Structures are given as C-alpha cells and as structure tokens.
Amino acid sequence: MTTMKVLSLPKVYQLLEPGPVVLLTTASGGCSNVMTLSWHMMVEFAPPLVACIVSSADYSFTALRATKECVIAIPALELAPKVVEVGNCSGRNVDKFTKFGLTPIPAHEVAAPLVAECFANLECKVVDTRLVNKFNLFVLEVVKAWIDPEQKAPKTIHHQGYGRFVVDGETITLDSKMP
Amino acid sequence: MTTMKVLSLPKVYQLLEPGPVVLLTTASGGCSNVMTLSWHMMVEFAPPLVACIVSSADYSFTALRATKECVIAIPALELAPKVVEVGNCSGRNVDKFTKFGLTPIPAHEVAAPLVAECFANLECKVVDTRLVNKFNLFVLEVVKAWIDPEQKAPKTIHHQGYGRFVVDGETITLDSKMP
C-alpha cells in the first residue's frame, strides 16, 4: 500500500466511465465487508458523483444505508477469480477479506477500508438516498481517490452475465471534444 | 433493418452491464435527434430498468424530459468514428442522422427512432424523474428490445476520457453464481 498515490478528483470519471466490475467495501459495527458490483455510473465530473445499485438483498445494503460511507475499489484482470468468489458469497456468513486474501487498509475520510490489491480506490459518501427505497439506487460523492502507479496499464473486466466477462483490449483514440 | 430481431427483455442487462458507449435518440416536434452517452447503468433485471445522465446542457434533454421516451442504440467498434462525431456537435444546429449517414427506423413503442446501423436498440420510457433537477438522472424502463443477429460478436467501446476508448478484448468465463 505504500505505492498508493492520491489521484486528483476530477480524474476519477476516467476510471469508472468505461464500466469496469468493481468491489465495494463497507464497515459497520467493527466489521468490514466487501461485495462485487457492476451497476454503477458517473453522475458528475467534479466533484465526482457516482450512482450505484446495491440491492436490499445484499448484506452490504444495511451498512451502506446506515453509515452512508463506502469505498469503490477497482480490480485489474488478475483479481478476476477473487472478484467472482467475493460475489458468490455473503458477508453474513464469512469474513471475505480473510477468506479471499484481500488486504483491508484504513481509508482517510471514511470507515470503510481500501483494498490493497486494487489499482484504484475511491472513498465515497452517500449524498442522496431518494431513490433507495424504490430502486436501491445510491448517489455517492467521491471524497478521496487513490491510484497505485505500480500497477501499470491495468486491464479491467466487464460483466456480460453468468460469469462471462469481456477484458479490456486495444485502445483507440479519436478526435473527441468531450472530456 | 429486416435483420433486426426482438430480444427478450430479461436479456437486456447483458448488453448494458459491460458499460459500452451508446447512442440515445429522441423525437420531438417532428424532428429526431441522436446523442452519444456513456453515463448509464442497469437498475433492475426485469422489467429492465436503466438509469442514465443526460445533461441539461444537451439538446436532447428537453425532448427526453418532455416526451419521456428515447431509444438507446448500441454501436459496435466500426461505428466509433461516427459515434464520436455525433458527440462533437449538437442537434440544435444540425440533423445528425443526415449529416453522419445514420438511418432512423420507426420504433414500435416510442416515437424516438431506432438506429439501423447499431447491433442493438432498446425502446425506453422514462419512469422516474425525481433526480432530474438535481443530477440530470433519468430512470428508464426498456419496453422493447431489438438485436441484429447479422452483426456477429460485436465489439463495443468504452470511453476513458478525451477521445480515448478501450475496445472489447478477449472474454473469460468464471464460475459465477450471479446472473
């Protein structure tokens, strides 16, 4: 974790806009938990706002709603088997950090931990809950962001359903006027 | 367009969950428009619900809010140059379908057109606007979905900012319990 560097908040969207599978950590009552999440999107560039769906059936839901804090951790391809295993079980029954050998590291602004093995970690606070009851939709503000420059050109994974993931391939650059 | 087939609605999430750049069409006052969109996510499997951010600065915003209808059209890699050009200009000043050689086709359930060149088209109706004023966030229900089986194994693109896109690479399959 000594290699984690702070990332400028206006650059956060470049991590989430491509739609990677991510991990989401929470902390409640002295226990940390981690879940797998694909349903998220950017909402605003700066301050970076992110929306995500955390089902009320997920064990993390209660902690997220109560503490209004979480970390979005972005894993590279090498972590894909662990990411799937994290998604296959519930924090109700197991300490997933221990079971899957993921390393929780204290965050700066939230109680939820960073995940040392991920190439980026975004400390988030819940800023809107109006769509939680109906859609399980939380709006988050990223208040601190970390990137691990030791993980060079990480490839992310994108879920296509039923355990099938498409991995980042080539990159192309076109003359866009968009940030 | 004769090759477009209806897609079962519960399969829609498999198209959007990976986070592709998409086109969004609207129709208002007899005119159709199309914009480029990366900020979207799945909200529910069935009926398929999708959230997206359409900025109030976008010309499409007024039509989407007024008509509560749109089509999300998913382009493959081959359309990337046109997708970027669509994003570089506004429907205020130009008929983008004509200018970029995209073919609008009547949808079944909404006034907004399908895009013939895209491998999938999702007819959508706005079902929640509570977060529009504050976040430009619309919740949509997909009411009809189309897929073009003639476009085999389409590769999608994912925006990383400033015209840099990562293209779908290899696919991997892991033993996930998730749909």
Coordinates of C-alpha atoms in Angstrom, one line a residue:
Chain A
M1 CA 0.0 0.0 0.0
T2 CA 3.0 2.3 0.2
T3 CA 2.8 2.6 -3.5
M4 CA -0.8 4.1 -3.4
K5 CA -0.8 7.8 -4.5
V6 CA -3.6 10.3 -4.3
L7 CA -5.4 10.8 -7.5
S8 CA -6.9 14.2 -8.4
L9 CA -10.7 14.0 -8.0
P10 CA -11.5 15.4 -11.5
K11 CA -9.8 12.4 -13.0
V12 CA -12.0 9.8 -11.2
Y13 CA -14.5 9.6 -14.0
Q14 CA -11.8 8.2 -16.3
L15 CA -11.7 5.1 -14.1
L16 CA -15.5 4.4 -13.8
E17 CA -16.8 5.6 -17.1
P18 CA -15.6 2.6 -19.0
G19 CA -17.8 0.4 -16.9
P20 CA -15.5 -2.0 -15.0
V21 CA -16.6 -4.5 -12.5
V22 CA -15.6 -3.1 -9.1
L23 CA -15.6 -4.1 -5.4
L24 CA -17.5 -2.1 -2.8
T25 CA -16.4 -2.1 0.8
T26 CA -18.3 -1.1 3.9
A27 CA -17.7 -1.0 7.6
S28 CA -20.2 -1.4 10.4
G29 CA -20.0 -2.4 14.0
G30 CA -16.3 -3.0 13.8
C31 CA -16.6 -5.4 10.8
S32 CA -15.7 -4.7 7.2
N33 CA -17.3 -6.3 4.2
V34 CA -16.8 -6.4 0.5
M35 CA -19.1 -7.1 -2.4
T36 CA -18.9 -7.2 -6.2
L37 CA -20.7 -4.5 -8.2
S38 CA -21.2 -3.9 -11.8
W39 CA -24.2 -1.5 -11.7
H40 CA -22.7 1.9 -11.3
M41 CA -22.2 5.1 -13.4
M42 CA -20.7 8.5 -13.3
V43 CA -23.2 11.3 -12.4
E44 CA -21.0 14.4 -12.4
F45 CA -17.3 15.2 -13.2
A46 CA -16.4 17.5 -10.3
P47 CA -16.9 16.9 -7.5
P48 CA -17.1 13.4 -8.8
L49 CA -20.5 11.9 -8.2
V50 CA -21.3 8.2 -8.8
A51 CA -24.6 6.3 -8.7
C52 CA -24.7 2.6 -7.9
I53 CA -27.3 -0.1 -7.2
V54 CA -26.8 -2.1 -4.1
S55 CA -29.7 -4.5 -3.7
S56 CA -31.6 -4.6 -0.4
A57 CA -30.9 -8.3 -0.6
D58 CA -27.1 -7.7 -0.3
Y59 CA -25.6 -7.8 3.2
S60 CA -23.8 -4.6 2.4
F61 CA -27.0 -2.7 1.9
T62 CA -27.7 -2.2 5.6
A63 CA -24.2 -0.9 6.3
L64 CA -24.2 1.4 3.3
R65 CA -27.5 2.9 4.2
A66 CA -26.7 3.3 7.9
T67 CA -23.1 4.6 7.7
K68 CA -23.5 6.4 4.4
E69 CA -19.9 5.5 3.5
C70 CA -18.2 3.1 1.3
V71 CA -15.1 2.5 -0.8
I72 CA -15.2 1.6 -4.5
A73 CA -12.1 -0.5 -5.3
I74 CA -11.2 -1.2 -8.9
P75 CA -9.6 -4.6 -9.6
A76 CA -7.5 -5.5 -12.6
L77 CA -7.9 -8.7 -14.6
E78 CA -5.5 -10.6 -12.3
L79 CA -8.0 -10.4 -9.4
A80 CA -11.0 -11.6 -11.5
P81 CA -11.2 -15.1 -9.9
K82 CA -11.3 -13.4 -6.4
V83 CA -13.8 -10.8 -7.6
V84 CA -16.2 -13.6 -8.7
E85 CA -15.7 -15.5 -5.4
V86 CA -16.5 -12.3 -3.5
G87 CA -19.7 -12.1 -5.5
N88 CA -20.6 -15.7 -4.9
C89 CA -20.9 -15.5 -1.1
S90 CA -22.4 -13.2 1.6
G91 CA -20.7 -11.2 4.4
R92 CA -23.5 -12.6 6.6
N93 CA -21.6 -15.8 6.8
V94 CA -18.0 -15.1 6.1
D95 CA -15.2 -12.6 6.6
K96 CA -14.5 -12.2 2.9
F97 CA -11.3 -10.2 3.3
T98 CA -9.7 -13.1 5.3
K99 CA -11.3 -15.9 3.2
F100 CA -10.1 -14.5 -0.1
G101 CA -6.8 -13.0 1.0
L102 CA -7.8 -9.4 0.3
T103 CA -6.0 -6.8 2.4
P104 CA -8.1 -4.0 4.0
I105 CA -6.3 -0.8 4.6
P106 CA -7.6 2.2 6.5
A107 CA -9.1 5.0 4.4
H108 CA -8.7 8.7 5.2
E109 CA -12.2 10.0 5.0
V110 CA -14.4 7.0 5.6
A111 CA -14.5 4.0 7.9
A112 CA -14.8 1.5 5.0
P113 CA -11.4 0.1 4.1
L114 CA -9.4 0.4 0.9
V115 CA -8.5 -2.9 -0.8
A116 CA -4.7 -3.0 -1.2
E117 CA -4.7 -5.3 -4.2
C118 CA -6.9 -3.0 -6.3
F119 CA -5.2 -0.5 -8.6
A120 CA -7.6 2.3 -7.6
N121 CA -9.7 3.0 -4.5
L122 CA -12.4 5.7 -4.2
E123 CA -13.5 6.8 -0.8
C124 CA -17.2 7.7 -1.1
K125 CA -20.0 9.3 1.0
V126 CA -23.7 8.8 0.2
V127 CA -25.2 12.2 -0.8
D128 CA -28.7 11.2 -2.0
T129 CA -31.0 8.4 -0.9
R130 CA -34.3 9.5 -2.6
L131 CA -34.2 6.5 -5.0
V132 CA -33.0 3.9 -2.4
N133 CA -36.4 2.7 -1.3
K134 CA -37.8 2.2 -4.8
F135 CA -34.6 1.3 -6.9
N136 CA -31.8 0.6 -4.4
L137 CA -30.0 3.5 -6.1
F138 CA -27.5 5.4 -4.1
V139 CA -25.8 8.6 -5.2
L140 CA -22.2 8.8 -3.9
E141 CA -19.6 11.6 -3.8
V142 CA -16.0 10.6 -4.2
V143 CA -14.2 12.5 -1.4
K144 CA -10.7 11.0 -1.8
A145 CA -9.2 8.9 -4.6
W146 CA -6.1 6.6 -4.6
I147 CA -4.2 5.1 -7.5
D148 CA -1.4 2.5 -7.5
P149 CA 1.1 3.6 -10.1
E150 CA 2.9 0.3 -9.6
Q151 CA 0.1 -1.4 -11.5
K152 CA 0.9 -0.4 -15.0
A153 CA -1.9 -0.2 -17.6
P154 CA -4.3 -2.4 -15.7
K155 CA -6.9 -4.2 -17.7
T156 CA -10.4 -4.2 -16.2
I157 CA -13.2 -6.6 -16.7
H158 CA -16.8 -6.0 -17.7
H159 CA -19.6 -8.4 -16.9
Q160 CA -21.8 -9.8 -19.7
G161 CA -23.8 -12.1 -17.4
Y162 CA -23.5 -15.5 -15.9
G163 CA -19.7 -15.3 -15.2
R164 CA -18.8 -14.2 -18.7
F165 CA -16.5 -11.2 -18.7
V166 CA -15.0 -9.1 -21.5
V167 CA -11.5 -8.0 -20.8
D168 CA -10.1 -4.6 -22.0
G169 CA -8.5 -5.0 -25.4
E170 CA -6.8 -2.4 -27.6
T171 CA -7.3 1.3 -27.0
I172 CA -8.1 3.7 -29.8
T173 CA -8.0 7.5 -29.8
L174 CA -10.5 9.6 -31.8
D175 CA -10.8 13.4 -32.1
S176 CA -13.4 13.9 -29.4
K177 CA -14.4 17.3 -27.9
M178 CA -15.6 15.6 -24.8
P179 CA -13.6 15.3 -21.6
Chain B
M1 CA -33.3 -3.4 -40.7
T2 CA -35.0 -6.5 -41.9
T3 CA -32.4 -8.5 -39.9
M4 CA -33.4 -6.9 -36.6
K5 CA -35.0 -9.4 -34.2
V6 CA -36.8 -8.9 -31.0
L7 CA -34.7 -9.6 -27.9
S8 CA -36.2 -11.0 -24.7
L9 CA -36.4 -8.2 -22.2
P10 CA -34.7 -10.1 -19.4
K11 CA -31.5 -10.3 -21.6
V12 CA -31.2 -6.6 -21.9
Y13 CA -28.8 -6.2 -19.0
Q14 CA -26.2 -8.3 -20.7
L15 CA -25.9 -5.5 -23.3
L16 CA -25.6 -2.6 -20.9
E17 CA -23.9 -4.0 -17.9
P18 CA -20.5 -4.1 -19.6
G19 CA -20.6 -0.3 -19.9
P20 CA -20.5 0.4 -23.6
V21 CA -20.7 3.8 -25.2
V22 CA -24.2 4.1 -26.6
L23 CA -26.3 6.4 -28.7
L24 CA -29.5 7.9 -27.4
T25 CA -32.2 9.1 -29.8
T26 CA -35.2 11.3 -29.1
A27 CA -38.1 12.7 -31.2
S28 CA -39.8 16.0 -30.6
G29 CA -41.9 18.2 -32.8
G30 CA -41.4 16.0 -35.8
C31 CA -37.6 16.1 -35.5
S32 CA -35.4 13.2 -34.4
N33 CA -32.0 13.7 -32.7
V34 CA -29.2 11.5 -31.5
M35 CA -26.5 12.0 -28.9
T36 CA -23.6 10.0 -27.5
L37 CA -23.9 8.7 -23.9
S38 CA -21.5 6.9 -21.6
W39 CA -23.1 7.5 -18.3
H40 CA -25.7 4.8 -17.9
M41 CA -26.2 1.7 -15.7
M42 CA -28.6 -1.1 -15.2
V43 CA -31.1 -0.6 -12.3
E44 CA -33.2 -3.8 -12.4
F45 CA -33.1 -7.1 -14.4
A46 CA -36.8 -7.5 -15.2
P47 CA -38.5 -5.4 -16.2
P48 CA -35.2 -4.0 -17.3
L49 CA -34.7 -0.6 -15.8
V50 CA -31.8 1.7 -16.8
A51 CA -30.5 4.9 -15.3
C52 CA -28.7 7.5 -17.4
I53 CA -27.4 11.0 -17.1
V54 CA -28.5 13.4 -19.9
S55 CA -27.1 16.9 -19.1
S56 CA -29.5 19.8 -19.1
A57 CA -26.9 21.4 -21.4
D58 CA -27.6 18.7 -24.0
Y59 CA -30.1 19.5 -26.7
S60 CA -31.7 16.1 -26.1
F61 CA -32.5 16.9 -22.5
T62 CA -35.6 18.9 -23.3
A63 CA -37.0 16.3 -25.7
L64 CA -36.4 13.5 -23.2
R65 CA -38.0 15.3 -20.3
A66 CA -41.0 16.4 -22.4
T67 CA -41.7 13.2 -24.3
K68 CA -40.4 10.7 -21.6
E69 CA -39.3 8.5 -24.4
C70 CA -36.0 7.5 -26.0
V71 CA -34.1 4.7 -27.7
I72 CA -30.7 3.5 -26.5
A73 CA -28.8 2.2 -29.5
I74 CA -25.6 0.2 -29.1
P75 CA -22.9 0.7 -31.7
A76 CA -20.1 -1.7 -32.5
L77 CA -16.5 -0.7 -33.0
E78 CA -16.9 0.0 -36.7
L79 CA -19.2 2.9 -35.8
A80 CA -16.8 4.5 -33.4
P81 CA -15.8 7.4 -35.7
K82 CA -19.4 8.4 -36.2
V83 CA -20.2 7.9 -32.5
V84 CA -17.5 10.5 -31.7
E85 CA -18.7 12.9 -34.4
V86 CA -22.3 12.6 -33.0
G87 CA -20.9 13.6 -29.6
N88 CA -19.0 16.5 -31.1
C89 CA -22.0 18.5 -32.3
S90 CA -25.4 19.5 -31.2
G91 CA -28.9 18.8 -32.7
R92 CA -29.6 22.5 -32.2
N93 CA -27.6 23.2 -35.4
V94 CA -27.6 20.0 -37.4
D95 CA -29.7 17.0 -38.4
K96 CA -27.2 14.4 -37.2
F97 CA -28.9 11.4 -38.8
T98 CA -28.4 13.0 -42.2
K99 CA -25.0 14.5 -41.6
F100 CA -23.5 11.3 -40.3
G101 CA -25.4 8.8 -42.5
L102 CA -27.2 7.1 -39.7
T103 CA -30.5 5.6 -40.6
P104 CA -33.5 6.2 -38.4
I105 CA -36.1 3.5 -38.3
P106 CA -39.5 3.7 -36.6
A107 CA -39.7 2.0 -33.2
H108 CA -42.8 0.1 -32.0
E109 CA -43.5 1.6 -28.6
V110 CA -41.9 5.1 -28.7
A111 CA -41.6 8.0 -31.1
A112 CA -37.8 8.1 -31.0
P113 CA -36.2 6.1 -33.8
L114 CA -34.1 3.1 -33.8
V115 CA -30.6 3.4 -35.4
A116 CA -30.3 0.8 -38.2
E117 CA -26.6 0.6 -38.0
C118 CA -26.5 -0.4 -34.3
F119 CA -26.4 -4.0 -33.3
A120 CA -29.0 -3.5 -30.6
N121 CA -31.8 -1.0 -30.0
L122 CA -33.7 -0.5 -26.7
E123 CA -37.0 1.3 -26.7
C124 CA -37.3 3.2 -23.4
K125 CA -39.9 5.1 -21.4
V126 CA -38.9 7.4 -18.5
V127 CA -40.3 6.0 -15.3
D128 CA -38.8 8.3 -12.6
T129 CA -37.7 11.9 -12.8
R130 CA -37.1 12.7 -9.1
L131 CA -33.3 13.1 -9.6
V132 CA -33.6 15.0 -12.9
N133 CA -33.5 18.5 -11.4
K134 CA -30.5 17.9 -9.2
F135 CA -28.5 15.3 -11.1
N136 CA -29.9 15.1 -14.6
L137 CA -30.6 11.5 -13.8
F138 CA -33.4 9.7 -15.6
V139 CA -34.7 6.2 -14.8
L140 CA -35.9 4.4 -17.9
E141 CA -37.8 1.2 -18.5
V142 CA -36.9 -0.8 -21.6
V143 CA -40.2 -1.7 -23.1
K144 CA -39.0 -3.3 -26.3
A145 CA -35.6 -4.5 -27.4
W146 CA -34.1 -5.4 -30.8
I147 CA -30.9 -7.2 -31.7
D148 CA -29.3 -7.6 -35.1
P149 CA -28.1 -11.2 -35.4
E150 CA -26.3 -10.3 -38.6
Q151 CA -23.7 -8.4 -36.6
K152 CA -21.8 -11.3 -35.2
A153 CA -19.9 -10.9 -31.9
P154 CA -19.9 -7.1 -32.0
K155 CA -17.1 -5.4 -30.1
T156 CA -18.2 -2.4 -28.1
I157 CA -16.2 0.6 -27.0
H158 CA -15.7 2.1 -23.5
H159 CA -14.7 5.8 -23.0
Q160 CA -11.7 6.5 -20.9
G161 CA -11.9 10.3 -21.4
Y162 CA -10.7 12.8 -24.1
G163 CA -11.5 10.5 -27.0
R164 CA -9.6 7.5 -25.7
F165 CA -11.6 4.3 -25.9
V166 CA -10.9 0.8 -24.8
V167 CA -12.2 -1.8 -27.2
D168 CA -13.6 -5.2 -26.0
G169 CA -10.8 -7.7 -26.0
E170 CA -10.9 -11.4 -25.0
T171 CA -13.7 -12.9 -23.0
I172 CA -13.2 -15.1 -20.0
T173 CA -15.7 -17.3 -18.1
L174 CA -15.6 -17.8 -14.4
D175 CA -17.8 -19.8 -12.1
S176 CA -20.2 -17.1 -11.0
K177 CA -23.5 -17.6 -9.3
M178 CA -24.7 -14.2 -10.5
P179 CA -27.0 -13.8 -13.5

